[in-house]
């Protein structure tokens, strides 16, 4: 017979199955043939009916289906736990944590792209070293200053975005006021994105005029930069009370 597991109690080792014909069958853990993981509610199983009970219970689809079922059970248990409920509240109560996580994600996505390579916001240091040598060589050849040194110094501000995002998550988790961390994280994210824009302009200023337009087409802002701008603006709007989480309960 086939059916679905209605529930299973780890403490007693007993559970129940609702068969496709509408009958209900109780079973013991000893009759489970799905491996070490406990039977998960909603999992489709094949079993033998004997005296109103279920024996030789196998998950339909083998171990993969059993794994999916147990993952669902584990997630269900997590959301019902105190910590799980707290995490769910952080994601739905306001936009602080979702947007802070978006800022952290943006820091590890491509910030600046070119046909040769792309660099994340965090990984711009290596690219800066290479470009610094090019700028120094250009200055030695009489090419003049490109403003690259200034941008290189200011680019240290890019680390403010992930650091303030972590501060915002900590404030939300600790139950502290989120308004100031949201405003600061929003501003830091926008500043970090603008630093990437300034870096792109500095790079283009280092190349001869006759190839600058072609270079401008090849060097573009990556998705990480655009996400920083978007998340930064949203954080400031949320911090000012102009934007709220659509999942928040009134």
XYZ file of C-alpha atoms in Angstrom:
250
model
C 0.000 0.000 0.000
C 0.970 3.627 -0.371
C 0.261 6.590 1.845
C 1.708 9.584 3.655
C 3.200 9.836 7.102
C 0.919 11.882 9.344
C 3.382 12.230 12.172
C 6.100 10.564 14.172
C 7.110 10.931 17.828
C 10.844 10.470 18.378
C 10.370 9.995 22.115
C 7.992 7.039 21.841
C 9.160 5.771 18.452
C 5.577 5.598 17.220
C 3.861 7.229 14.279
C 0.862 7.090 11.969
C 0.332 6.782 8.218
C -2.684 7.894 6.208
C -3.118 5.410 3.361
C -4.365 6.385 -0.089
C -7.611 4.513 0.575
C -8.357 6.748 3.571
C -7.453 4.283 6.306
C -5.016 5.105 9.079
C -2.202 2.812 10.191
C -0.011 3.059 13.276
C 3.614 1.976 13.154
C 6.751 1.601 15.266
C 10.248 2.876 14.531
C 11.421 -0.717 14.088
C 9.312 -1.012 10.923
C 10.903 2.042 9.274
C 13.206 1.204 6.352
C 14.303 4.719 5.460
C 17.687 4.751 7.165
C 18.865 6.638 10.226
C 16.702 9.708 9.739
C 13.321 9.741 11.431
C 10.138 9.458 9.326
C 9.022 12.934 8.263
C 5.398 14.137 8.172
C 4.097 14.365 4.604
C 6.579 11.844 3.226
C 5.065 9.403 0.717
C 5.740 5.807 1.746
C 5.079 2.259 0.636
C 4.160 -0.212 3.384
C 2.464 -3.469 4.251
C -0.775 -3.371 6.219
C -1.117 -5.910 9.001
C -3.880 -5.944 11.633
C -4.470 -2.208 11.284
C -0.783 -1.389 11.567
C 1.985 -0.658 9.069
C 5.097 -2.777 8.559
C 8.075 -2.707 6.180
C 7.734 1.037 5.562
C 9.840 2.398 2.707
C 10.040 5.997 1.485
C 8.858 6.193 -2.119
C 11.753 7.258 -4.356
C 14.432 5.857 -2.061
C 16.915 7.714 0.085
C 16.630 10.971 -1.848
C 12.947 11.304 -0.996
C 13.665 10.362 2.583
C 16.339 13.044 2.776
C 13.968 15.678 1.399
C 11.323 14.656 3.861
C 13.638 14.810 6.829
C 14.989 18.179 5.707
C 11.417 19.455 5.668
C 10.876 18.046 9.138
C 14.089 19.624 10.420
C 13.107 23.004 8.980
C 9.676 22.687 10.500
C 11.193 21.930 13.884
C 13.542 24.902 13.507
C 10.742 27.358 12.797
C 8.820 26.052 15.791
C 11.803 26.459 18.131
C 12.467 29.643 20.083
C 15.570 30.522 18.072
C 13.819 29.732 14.790
C 10.898 31.959 15.702
C 13.342 34.709 16.620
C 15.114 34.454 13.268
C 11.781 34.480 11.430
C 10.775 37.599 13.362
C 14.011 39.346 12.377
C 13.287 38.675 8.705
C 9.682 39.861 8.839
C 9.497 42.498 11.580
C 11.412 45.164 9.654
C 13.721 45.572 6.678
C 16.850 45.910 8.829
C 18.148 42.335 8.662
C 17.023 41.503 5.082
C 18.696 44.638 3.730
C 21.809 44.137 5.875
C 22.151 40.643 4.420
C 21.721 42.117 0.937
C 24.569 44.549 1.635
C 26.820 41.686 2.762
C 25.926 39.721 -0.363
C 26.654 42.728 -2.583
C 30.131 43.040 -1.062
C 31.028 39.629 -2.468
C 29.474 40.103 -5.908
C 31.194 41.750 -8.848
C 31.674 45.474 -8.202
C 33.692 46.361 -11.301
C 33.935 44.296 -14.474
C 36.127 44.389 -17.557
C 36.858 41.997 -20.430
C 40.024 40.943 -18.592
C 38.764 40.448 -15.047
C 36.167 41.427 -12.495
C 36.595 42.387 -8.856
C 34.307 42.333 -5.848
C 34.110 45.212 -3.404
C 36.111 43.230 -0.849
C 38.592 42.012 -3.465
C 39.359 45.401 -5.016
C 42.657 45.515 -3.128
C 44.495 43.256 -5.580
C 43.189 45.206 -8.565
C 44.209 48.446 -6.872
C 47.796 47.220 -6.490
C 48.051 46.472 -10.216
C 46.482 49.781 -11.190
C 48.725 51.630 -8.755
C 51.802 50.387 -10.586
C 50.309 51.503 -13.897
C 49.555 54.947 -12.463
C 53.101 55.272 -11.107
C 54.581 54.327 -14.486
C 52.344 56.837 -16.241
C 53.437 59.608 -13.891
C 57.105 58.760 -14.453
C 56.559 59.048 -18.200
C 55.136 62.519 -17.756
C 51.509 61.563 -18.038
C 50.550 63.691 -15.057
C 48.535 62.744 -12.024
C 45.290 60.902 -12.641
C 43.822 61.285 -9.170
C 44.283 57.572 -8.670
C 46.211 57.996 -5.405
C 43.333 59.936 -3.886
C 40.797 57.315 -4.912
C 43.068 54.555 -3.633
C 43.189 56.223 -0.224
C 39.454 56.871 -0.075
C 38.617 53.337 -1.163
C 39.403 52.120 2.348
C 35.924 53.436 3.154
C 34.464 50.487 1.258
C 34.953 48.301 4.330
C 32.454 50.450 6.223
C 29.589 48.838 4.280
C 30.037 45.231 5.509
C 31.089 46.340 8.998
C 28.029 48.530 9.522
C 25.813 45.785 8.054
C 27.111 43.411 10.737
C 26.474 46.115 13.340
C 22.887 46.423 12.113
C 22.317 42.660 12.330
C 23.747 42.647 15.862
C 21.498 45.541 16.892
C 18.420 43.781 15.510
C 19.346 40.484 17.181
C 20.001 42.221 20.508
C 16.683 44.043 20.404
C 18.304 47.473 20.278
C 17.138 50.439 18.235
C 17.617 49.804 14.518
C 17.080 53.340 13.260
C 20.619 54.724 13.607
C 22.359 51.533 12.385
C 20.024 51.465 9.374
C 20.820 55.062 8.448
C 24.564 54.569 8.934
C 24.609 51.282 6.993
C 22.602 52.865 4.193
C 25.005 55.795 3.949
C 28.054 53.501 4.111
C 26.652 51.312 1.326
C 26.052 54.280 -0.958
C 29.524 55.675 -0.210
C 31.081 52.288 -1.033
C 29.248 52.205 -4.360
C 30.333 55.769 -5.149
C 33.935 54.786 -4.396
C 33.682 52.155 -7.131
C 32.285 54.783 -9.517
C 35.209 57.083 -8.684
C 37.654 54.230 -9.226
C 36.212 53.577 -12.672
C 36.606 57.257 -13.565
C 40.201 57.245 -12.297
C 41.011 54.190 -14.405
C 39.599 55.818 -17.524
C 41.578 58.993 -16.854
C 44.791 56.955 -17.005
C 44.332 55.843 -20.619
C 44.961 57.944 -23.752
C 42.056 59.931 -25.136
C 41.834 57.976 -28.382
C 41.021 54.698 -26.590
C 39.054 56.104 -23.660
C 35.629 55.700 -25.246
C 36.341 52.082 -26.108
C 37.639 51.437 -22.595
C 34.544 53.074 -21.119
C 32.377 50.532 -22.925
C 34.471 47.650 -21.590
C 34.763 48.708 -17.940
C 31.387 48.697 -16.247
C 29.878 48.676 -12.795
C 29.031 45.191 -11.574
C 25.843 43.951 -9.973
C 27.401 44.299 -6.523
C 27.729 48.065 -6.956
C 24.131 48.446 -8.097
C 22.893 46.312 -5.198
C 24.831 48.494 -2.758
C 23.156 51.602 -4.153
C 19.725 49.973 -4.035
C 20.137 48.527 -0.539
C 21.653 51.768 0.744
C 18.745 53.857 -0.501
C 16.240 51.350 0.900
C 17.964 51.335 4.306
C 17.853 55.111 4.546
C 14.191 55.145 3.510
C 13.383 52.421 6.050
C 15.368 54.192 8.759
C 13.336 57.345 8.131
C 10.109 55.380 8.300
C 9.303 55.771 4.602
C 9.638 52.078 3.774
C 8.509 49.022 5.708
C 8.715 45.263 5.392
C 5.667 44.010 3.440
C 5.685 40.887 5.642
C 5.447 42.906 8.852
C 2.263 42.427 10.835
C 0.292 45.532 11.659
